[in-house]
Coordinates of C-alpha atoms and ligand atoms in Angstrom, one line a residue:
X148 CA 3.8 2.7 -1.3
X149 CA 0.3 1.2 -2.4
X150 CA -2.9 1.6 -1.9
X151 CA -4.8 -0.4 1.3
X152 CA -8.0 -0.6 2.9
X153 CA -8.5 -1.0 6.3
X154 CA -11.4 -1.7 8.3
X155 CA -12.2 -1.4 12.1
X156 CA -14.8 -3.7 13.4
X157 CA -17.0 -2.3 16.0
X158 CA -14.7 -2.9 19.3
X159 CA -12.5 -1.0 17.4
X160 CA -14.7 1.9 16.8
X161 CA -16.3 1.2 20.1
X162 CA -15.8 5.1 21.8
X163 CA -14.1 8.4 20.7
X164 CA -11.3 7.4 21.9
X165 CA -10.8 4.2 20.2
X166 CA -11.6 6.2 16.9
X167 CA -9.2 8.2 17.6
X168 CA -6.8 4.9 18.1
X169 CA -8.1 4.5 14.6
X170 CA -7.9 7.4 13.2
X171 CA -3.7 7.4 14.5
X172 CA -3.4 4.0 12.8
X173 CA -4.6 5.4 9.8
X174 CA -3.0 8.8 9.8
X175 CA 0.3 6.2 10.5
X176 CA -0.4 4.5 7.0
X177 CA -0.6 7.7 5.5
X178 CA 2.5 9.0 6.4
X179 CA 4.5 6.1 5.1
X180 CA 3.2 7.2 1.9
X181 CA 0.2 4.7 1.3
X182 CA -3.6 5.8 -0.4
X183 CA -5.8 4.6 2.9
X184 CA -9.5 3.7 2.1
X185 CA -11.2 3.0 5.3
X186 CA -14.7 0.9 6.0
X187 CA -16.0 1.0 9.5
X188 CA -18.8 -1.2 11.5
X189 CA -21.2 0.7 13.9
X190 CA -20.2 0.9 17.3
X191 CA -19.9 -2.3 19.3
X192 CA -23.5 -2.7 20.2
X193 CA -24.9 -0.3 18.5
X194 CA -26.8 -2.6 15.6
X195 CA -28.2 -4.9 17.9
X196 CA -29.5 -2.1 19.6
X197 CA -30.8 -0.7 16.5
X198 CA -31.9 -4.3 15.4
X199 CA -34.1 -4.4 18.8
X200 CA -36.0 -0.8 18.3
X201 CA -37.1 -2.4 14.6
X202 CA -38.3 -5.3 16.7
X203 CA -40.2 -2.6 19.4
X204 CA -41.5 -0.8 16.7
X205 CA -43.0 -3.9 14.4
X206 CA -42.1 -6.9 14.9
X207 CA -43.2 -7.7 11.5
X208 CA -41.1 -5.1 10.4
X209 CA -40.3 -3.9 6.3
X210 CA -37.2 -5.4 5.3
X211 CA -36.3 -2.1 3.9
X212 CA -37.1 -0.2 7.0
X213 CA -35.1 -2.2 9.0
X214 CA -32.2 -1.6 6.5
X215 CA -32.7 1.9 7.0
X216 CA -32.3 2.2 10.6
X217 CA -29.7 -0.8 11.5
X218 CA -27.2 1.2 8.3
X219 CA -27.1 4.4 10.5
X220 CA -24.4 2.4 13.1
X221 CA -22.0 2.8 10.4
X222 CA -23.1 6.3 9.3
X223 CA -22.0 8.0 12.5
X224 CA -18.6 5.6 12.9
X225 CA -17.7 7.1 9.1
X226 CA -18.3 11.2 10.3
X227 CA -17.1 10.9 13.3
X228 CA -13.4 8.6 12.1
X229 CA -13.7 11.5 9.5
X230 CA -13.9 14.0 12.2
X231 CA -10.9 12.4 14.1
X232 CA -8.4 12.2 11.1
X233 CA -9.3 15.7 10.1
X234 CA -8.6 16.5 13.7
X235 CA -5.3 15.1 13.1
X236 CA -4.7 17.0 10.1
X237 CA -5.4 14.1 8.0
X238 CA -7.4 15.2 4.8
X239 CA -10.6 12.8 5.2
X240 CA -14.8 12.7 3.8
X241 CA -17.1 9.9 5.1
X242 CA -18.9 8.4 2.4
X243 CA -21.9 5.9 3.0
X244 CA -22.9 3.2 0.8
X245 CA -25.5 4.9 -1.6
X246 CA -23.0 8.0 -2.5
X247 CA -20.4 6.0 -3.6
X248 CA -22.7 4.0 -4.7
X249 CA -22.0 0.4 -3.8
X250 CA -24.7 -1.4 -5.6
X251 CA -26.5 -4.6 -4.7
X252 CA -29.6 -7.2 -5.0
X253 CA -32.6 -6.0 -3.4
X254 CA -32.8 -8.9 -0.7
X255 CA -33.0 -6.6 2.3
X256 CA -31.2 -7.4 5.5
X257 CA -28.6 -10.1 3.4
X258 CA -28.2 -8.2 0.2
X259 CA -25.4 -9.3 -2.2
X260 CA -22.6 -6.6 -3.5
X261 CA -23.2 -6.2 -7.1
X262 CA -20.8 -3.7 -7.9
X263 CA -18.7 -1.0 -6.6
X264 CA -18.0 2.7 -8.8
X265 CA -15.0 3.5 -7.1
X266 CA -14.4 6.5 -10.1
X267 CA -15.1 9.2 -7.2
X268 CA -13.3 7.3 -4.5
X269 CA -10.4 6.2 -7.0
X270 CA -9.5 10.7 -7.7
X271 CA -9.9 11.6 -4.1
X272 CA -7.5 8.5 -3.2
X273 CA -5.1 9.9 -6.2
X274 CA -5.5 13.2 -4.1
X275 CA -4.6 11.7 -1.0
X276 CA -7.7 12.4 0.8
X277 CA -8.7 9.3 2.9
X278 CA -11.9 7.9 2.0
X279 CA -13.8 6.6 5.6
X280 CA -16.4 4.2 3.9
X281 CA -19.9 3.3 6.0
X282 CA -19.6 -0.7 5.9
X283 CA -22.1 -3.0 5.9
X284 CA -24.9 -1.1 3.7
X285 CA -25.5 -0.2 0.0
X286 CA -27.9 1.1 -2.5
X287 CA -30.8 -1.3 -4.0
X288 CA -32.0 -1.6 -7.2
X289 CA -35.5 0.7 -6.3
X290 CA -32.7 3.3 -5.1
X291 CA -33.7 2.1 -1.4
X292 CA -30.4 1.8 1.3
X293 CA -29.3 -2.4 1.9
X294 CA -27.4 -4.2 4.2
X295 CA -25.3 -7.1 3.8
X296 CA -26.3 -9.8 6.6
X297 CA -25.1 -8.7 9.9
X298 CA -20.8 -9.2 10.1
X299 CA -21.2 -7.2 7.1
X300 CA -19.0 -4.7 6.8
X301 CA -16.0 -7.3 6.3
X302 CA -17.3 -7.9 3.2
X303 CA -17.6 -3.9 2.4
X304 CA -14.1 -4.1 2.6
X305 CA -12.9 -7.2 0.2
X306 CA -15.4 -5.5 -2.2
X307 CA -13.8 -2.4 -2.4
X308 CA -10.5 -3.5 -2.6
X309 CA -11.3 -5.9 -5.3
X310 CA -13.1 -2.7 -6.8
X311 CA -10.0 -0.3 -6.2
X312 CA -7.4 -3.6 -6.9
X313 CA -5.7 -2.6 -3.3
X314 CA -2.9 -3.5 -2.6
X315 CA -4.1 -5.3 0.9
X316 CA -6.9 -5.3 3.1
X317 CA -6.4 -4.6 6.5
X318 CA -9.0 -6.1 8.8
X319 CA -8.5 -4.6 12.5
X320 CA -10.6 -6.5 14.6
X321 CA -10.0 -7.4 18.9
X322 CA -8.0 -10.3 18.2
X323 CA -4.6 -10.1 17.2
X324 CA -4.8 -12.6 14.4
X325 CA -6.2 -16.5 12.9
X326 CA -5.2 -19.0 15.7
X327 CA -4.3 -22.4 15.4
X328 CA -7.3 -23.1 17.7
X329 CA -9.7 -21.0 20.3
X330 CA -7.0 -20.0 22.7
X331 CA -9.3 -19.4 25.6
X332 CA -10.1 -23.4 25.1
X333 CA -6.2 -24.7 23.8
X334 CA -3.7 -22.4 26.0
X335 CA -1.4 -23.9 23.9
X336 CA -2.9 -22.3 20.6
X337 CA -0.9 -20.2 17.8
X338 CA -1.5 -17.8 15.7
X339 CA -0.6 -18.2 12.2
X340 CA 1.8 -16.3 9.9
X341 CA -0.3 -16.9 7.4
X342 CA -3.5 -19.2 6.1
X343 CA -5.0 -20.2 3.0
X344 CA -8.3 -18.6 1.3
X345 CA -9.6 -21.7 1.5
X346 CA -9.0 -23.2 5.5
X347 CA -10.3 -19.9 6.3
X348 CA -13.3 -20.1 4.5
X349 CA -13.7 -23.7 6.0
X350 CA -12.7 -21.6 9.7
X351 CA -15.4 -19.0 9.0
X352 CA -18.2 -21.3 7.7
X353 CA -17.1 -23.5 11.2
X354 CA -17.6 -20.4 13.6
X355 CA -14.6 -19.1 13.5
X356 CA -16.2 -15.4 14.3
X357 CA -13.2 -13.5 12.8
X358 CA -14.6 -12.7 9.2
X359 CA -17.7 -12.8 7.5
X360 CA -17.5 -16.1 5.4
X361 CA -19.3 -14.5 2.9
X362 CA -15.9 -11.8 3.0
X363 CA -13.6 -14.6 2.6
X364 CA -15.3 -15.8 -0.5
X365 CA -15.2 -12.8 -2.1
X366 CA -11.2 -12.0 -1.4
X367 CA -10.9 -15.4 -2.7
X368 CA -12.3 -15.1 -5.9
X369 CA -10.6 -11.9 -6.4
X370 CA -7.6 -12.6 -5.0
X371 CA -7.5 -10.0 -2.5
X372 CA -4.4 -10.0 0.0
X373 CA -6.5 -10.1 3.4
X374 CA -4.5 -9.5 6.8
X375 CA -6.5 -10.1 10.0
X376 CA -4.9 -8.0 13.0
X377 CA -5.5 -6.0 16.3
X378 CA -6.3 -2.5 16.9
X379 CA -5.4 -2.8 20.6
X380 CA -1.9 -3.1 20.9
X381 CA -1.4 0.0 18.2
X382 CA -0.1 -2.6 14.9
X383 CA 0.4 -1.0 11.9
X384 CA -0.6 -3.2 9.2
X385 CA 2.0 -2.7 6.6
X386 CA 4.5 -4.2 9.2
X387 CA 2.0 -7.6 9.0
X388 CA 1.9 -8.4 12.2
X389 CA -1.4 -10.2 12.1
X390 CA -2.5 -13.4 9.8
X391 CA -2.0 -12.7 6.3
X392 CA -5.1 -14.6 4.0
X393 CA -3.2 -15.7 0.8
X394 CA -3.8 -18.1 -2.2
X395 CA -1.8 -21.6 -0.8
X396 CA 0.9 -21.0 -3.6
X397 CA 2.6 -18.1 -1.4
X398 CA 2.3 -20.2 1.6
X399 CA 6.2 -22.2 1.8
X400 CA 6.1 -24.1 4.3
X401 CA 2.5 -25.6 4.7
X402 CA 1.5 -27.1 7.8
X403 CA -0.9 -30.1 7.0
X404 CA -3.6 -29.3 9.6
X405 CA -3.9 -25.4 10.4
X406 CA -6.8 -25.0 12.4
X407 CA -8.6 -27.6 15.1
X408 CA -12.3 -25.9 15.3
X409 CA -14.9 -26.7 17.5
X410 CA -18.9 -25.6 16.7
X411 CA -21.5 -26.1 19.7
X412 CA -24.1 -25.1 17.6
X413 CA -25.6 -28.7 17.0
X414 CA -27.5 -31.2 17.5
X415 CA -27.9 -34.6 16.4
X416 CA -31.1 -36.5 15.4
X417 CA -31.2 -40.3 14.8
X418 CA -34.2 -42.3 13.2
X419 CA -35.3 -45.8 13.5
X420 CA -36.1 -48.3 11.5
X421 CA -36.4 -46.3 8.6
X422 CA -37.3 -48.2 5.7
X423 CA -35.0 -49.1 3.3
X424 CA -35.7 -47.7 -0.3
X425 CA -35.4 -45.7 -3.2
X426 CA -36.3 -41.9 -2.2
X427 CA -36.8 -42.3 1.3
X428 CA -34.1 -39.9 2.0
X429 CA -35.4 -36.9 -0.2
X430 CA -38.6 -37.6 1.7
X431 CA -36.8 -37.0 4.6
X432 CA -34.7 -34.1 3.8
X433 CA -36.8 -32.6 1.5
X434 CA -39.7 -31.5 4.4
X435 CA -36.7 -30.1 6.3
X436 CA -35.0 -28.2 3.6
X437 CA -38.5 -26.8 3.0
X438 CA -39.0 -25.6 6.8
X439 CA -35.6 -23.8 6.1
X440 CA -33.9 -26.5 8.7
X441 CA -30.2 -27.1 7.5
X442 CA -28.9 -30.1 7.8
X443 CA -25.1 -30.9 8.0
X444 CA -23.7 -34.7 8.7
X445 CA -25.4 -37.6 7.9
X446 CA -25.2 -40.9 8.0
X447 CA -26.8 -44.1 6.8
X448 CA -26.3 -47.4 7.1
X449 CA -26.8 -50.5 4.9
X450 CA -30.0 -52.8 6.3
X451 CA -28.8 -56.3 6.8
X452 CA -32.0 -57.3 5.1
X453 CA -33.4 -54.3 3.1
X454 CA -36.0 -53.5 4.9
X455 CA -35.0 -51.4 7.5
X456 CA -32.3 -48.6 8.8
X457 CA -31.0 -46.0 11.3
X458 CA -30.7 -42.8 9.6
X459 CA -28.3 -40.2 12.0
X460 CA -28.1 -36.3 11.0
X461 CA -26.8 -33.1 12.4
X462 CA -29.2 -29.9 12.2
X463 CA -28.1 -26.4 14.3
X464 CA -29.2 -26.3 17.9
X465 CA -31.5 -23.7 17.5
X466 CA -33.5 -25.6 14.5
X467 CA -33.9 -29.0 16.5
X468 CA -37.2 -28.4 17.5
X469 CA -38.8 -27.5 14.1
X470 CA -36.8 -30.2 12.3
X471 CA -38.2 -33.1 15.2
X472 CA -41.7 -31.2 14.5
X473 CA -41.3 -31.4 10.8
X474 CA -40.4 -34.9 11.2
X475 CA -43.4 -36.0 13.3
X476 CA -45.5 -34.5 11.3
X477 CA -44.5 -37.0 8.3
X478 CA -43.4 -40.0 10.8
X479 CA -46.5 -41.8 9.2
X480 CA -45.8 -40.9 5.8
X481 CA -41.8 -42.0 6.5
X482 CA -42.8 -45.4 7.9
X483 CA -40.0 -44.6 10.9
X484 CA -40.4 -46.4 14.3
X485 CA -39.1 -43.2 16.4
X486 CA -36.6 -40.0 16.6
X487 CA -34.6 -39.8 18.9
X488 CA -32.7 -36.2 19.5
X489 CA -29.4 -35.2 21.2
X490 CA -28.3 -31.7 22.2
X491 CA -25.4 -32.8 24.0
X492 CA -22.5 -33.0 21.3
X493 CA -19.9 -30.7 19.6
X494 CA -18.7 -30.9 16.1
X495 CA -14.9 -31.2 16.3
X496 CA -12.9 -30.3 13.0
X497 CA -9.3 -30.4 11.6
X498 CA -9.0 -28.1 8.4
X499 CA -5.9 -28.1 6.4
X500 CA -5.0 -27.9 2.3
X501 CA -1.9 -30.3 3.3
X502 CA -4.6 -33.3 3.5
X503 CA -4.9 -33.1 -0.2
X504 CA -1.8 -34.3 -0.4
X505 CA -0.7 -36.5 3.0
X506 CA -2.3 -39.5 4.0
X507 CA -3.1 -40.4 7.1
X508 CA -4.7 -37.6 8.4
X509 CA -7.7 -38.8 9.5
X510 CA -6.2 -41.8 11.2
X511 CA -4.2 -39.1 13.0
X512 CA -8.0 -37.7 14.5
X513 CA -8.8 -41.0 15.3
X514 CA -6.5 -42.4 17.4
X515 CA -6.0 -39.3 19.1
X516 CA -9.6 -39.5 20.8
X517 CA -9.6 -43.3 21.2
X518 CA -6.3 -42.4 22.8
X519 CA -9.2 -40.3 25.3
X520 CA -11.5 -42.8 25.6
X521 CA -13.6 -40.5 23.6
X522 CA -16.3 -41.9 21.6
X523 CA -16.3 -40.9 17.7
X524 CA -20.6 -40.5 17.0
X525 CA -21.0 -38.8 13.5
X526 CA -17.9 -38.7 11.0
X527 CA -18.3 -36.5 7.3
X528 CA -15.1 -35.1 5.4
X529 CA -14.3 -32.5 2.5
X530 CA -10.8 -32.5 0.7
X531 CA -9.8 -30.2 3.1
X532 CA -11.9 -30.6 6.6
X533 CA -12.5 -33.8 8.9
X534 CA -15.2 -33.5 11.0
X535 CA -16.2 -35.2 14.0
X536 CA -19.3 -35.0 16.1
X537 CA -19.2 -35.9 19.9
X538 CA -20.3 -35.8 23.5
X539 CA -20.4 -32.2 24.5
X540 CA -18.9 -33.0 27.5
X541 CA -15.2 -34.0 25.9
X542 CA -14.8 -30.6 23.9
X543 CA -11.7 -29.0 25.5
X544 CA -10.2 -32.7 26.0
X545 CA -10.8 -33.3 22.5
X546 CA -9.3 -30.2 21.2
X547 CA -6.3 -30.0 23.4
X548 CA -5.4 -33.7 22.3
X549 CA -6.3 -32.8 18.6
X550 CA -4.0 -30.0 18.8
X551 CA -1.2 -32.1 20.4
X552 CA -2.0 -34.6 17.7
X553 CA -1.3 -32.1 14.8
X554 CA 2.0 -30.5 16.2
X555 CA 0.1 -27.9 16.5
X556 CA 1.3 -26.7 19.9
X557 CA 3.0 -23.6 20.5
X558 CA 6.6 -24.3 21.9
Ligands
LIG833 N1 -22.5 -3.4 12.3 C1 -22.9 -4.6 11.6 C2 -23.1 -5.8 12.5 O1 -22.9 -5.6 13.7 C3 -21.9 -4.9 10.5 C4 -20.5 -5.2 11.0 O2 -20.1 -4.8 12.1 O3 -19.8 -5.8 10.2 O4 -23.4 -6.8 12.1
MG834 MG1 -17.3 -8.4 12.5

């Protein structure tokens, strides 16, 4: 017996009757005795519908008009779950984000939880009423209605469980748990037991779409037991049957790679002859960083004889052409002979918190692709990532034979 949050993304809150799949999951938790706080997303759909009619209507729209139309997804999911449970004769109240009030910064469209008064939610818990919590929007500091950045309402969830100190957090979601790699791509993929804050953060942050990274952070810092599981095949979550999110201590047996990721999202820009000295690179990135293009992997090399080098860097697909117009527009400036982009690649990466600790790892990535002919073009590493960039054209090869490499492959 504890208390839990659980939270339905919007495929699982896509109809009535997938509410009321919800509202039987929940009414389930309640039975075997648990205090259930629920946060739900907007219908599937229904924000980027809502985000389009802000766009119709202005496309130079208030920040804090937009928040007030795109938060009403989640204001009819939370009456209408209520509705269901109560239906069920489950003692349930909606509660959106400025009646509870979950406070935040007053950057509209991406605001930041600030804090959550969970005194009101905390006696009606205590009274075993369920709570069903709009996710995804909160109150402002001018007493104006936010939203978090869109994937929001995962991160309504870690901050009300940090804020109650739940027990777990339940996130339901249309996949049945973290896998080993994208199973449509790697047939051969698992899904995992368990995973640390950490590789999932790295998973998130790499495209993984199954949490907000921003949520992950948060459960991180707070310690906040996450478990990532399906609302399609009628789970409970207190028999864990998805991927539990857990600080690596309570992971025993720690596989050293976890995850093979794959982001198309990039595209690589090299430049010539780039002269070789002091502060040419923060004249570089600096222009870019200022035109809001972000750049990932770079590298540089040494000039045989100082005076000139090929400078390589990844930026997201969608920002190439502002970063080569950005780059252009201080070519003379740079003193760099030419730029020279390339759409065509895939950043490949292996995540695992064994690397801290085994060597080898990398050599492991290497020779699998050379074992594939493939061609290695960018490399850049964290303690607990590798990442390569190559020719679009070798992803599922590359993947597969990364996940053979890693042991990763399901019996
Ligand atoms: N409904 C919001 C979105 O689609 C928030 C969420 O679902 O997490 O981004
Ligand atoms: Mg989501």
């Amino acid at each position: 017996m504890g208390q839990i949050v659980v939270k339905f993304g919007g495929t699982s809150v896509a109809d009535i009757d997938r509410i009321r799949a919800a509202a039987a999951t929940v009414k389930a938790e309640v039975e075997r005795g648990h205090q259930v706080a629920v946060v739900v997303s907007a219908m599937a759909g229904v924000t980027n519908d809502l985000v389009a009619l802000t766009r119709d209507a202005n496309p130079l729209h208030d920040a804090r008009e937009y928040d007030a139309v795109v938060a009403t997804g989640e204001q009819a999911t939370s009456g209408l779950l209520a509705l269901c449970l109560q239906q069920m004769g489950v003692s349930a109240r909606s509660w959106q984000g400025w009646q509870i009030p979950i406070r935040t910064d007053d950057v509209h469209g991406k605001a930041r939880i600030l804090g959550v008064e969970t005194e009101d939610l905390a006696s009606r818990l205590a009274d075993n009423q369920v709570c069903v919590v709009a996710g995804f929007q909160g109150l402002g500091p001018d007493n104006r209605i936010t939203t978090l950045g869109r994937g929001g309402s995962d991160t309504t969830a870690v901050a009300l469980s940090a804020a109650l100190s739940a027990d777990r957090c339940d996130i339901y979601t249309d996949v049945d748990g973290v896998y080993t790699s994208d199973p449509r791509i790697v047939t051969r993929a698992r899904k995992l037991d368990k995973i640390t804050y950490e590789e999932m953060l790295e998973m998130a942050s790499l495209g993984a779409k199954v949490l907000q990274t921003r949520s992950v952070q948060l459960a991180m810092g707070h310690s906040v037991p996450l478990q990532v599981l399906s609302s399609f095949d009628g789970a409970v979550g207190s028999d864990l049957p998805g991927t539990l999110v857990v600080a690596e201590e309570e992971i025993v047996e720690q596989e050293i790679v976890s995850g093979v990721t794959y982001s198309r999202d990039e595209a690589k820009i090299t430049l010539l002859q780039v002269p070789d000295r002091p502060g040419v690179a923060a004249a570089i990135f600096g222009p870019l960083s200022d035109a809001n293009v972000n750049v990932d992997m770079i590298v540089q090399n040494v000039s045989e004889d100082g005076s000139a080098t090929d400078l390589t860097f990844t930026v997201s697909r969608g920002e190439l052409d502002r970063a080569l117009e950005v780059l252009e527009a201080c070519k003379g400036e740079l003193g760099f002979a030419a730029s020279v982009p390339d759409a065509n690649v895939v950043k490949l990466s292996v995540v695992g918190v064994g690397m801290r600790t085994h060597a080898g790892v990398a050599k492991r990535m290497f020779s699998a692709l050379a074992e594939h002919n493939i061609n290695i073009l960018v490399i850049s590493t964290s303690e607990i990532k590798i990442s390569v960039l190559i020719a679009e054209e070798f992803t599922e090869l590359a993947l597969r034979a990364l996940h053979t490499a890693y042991g990763l492959d399901a019996a």
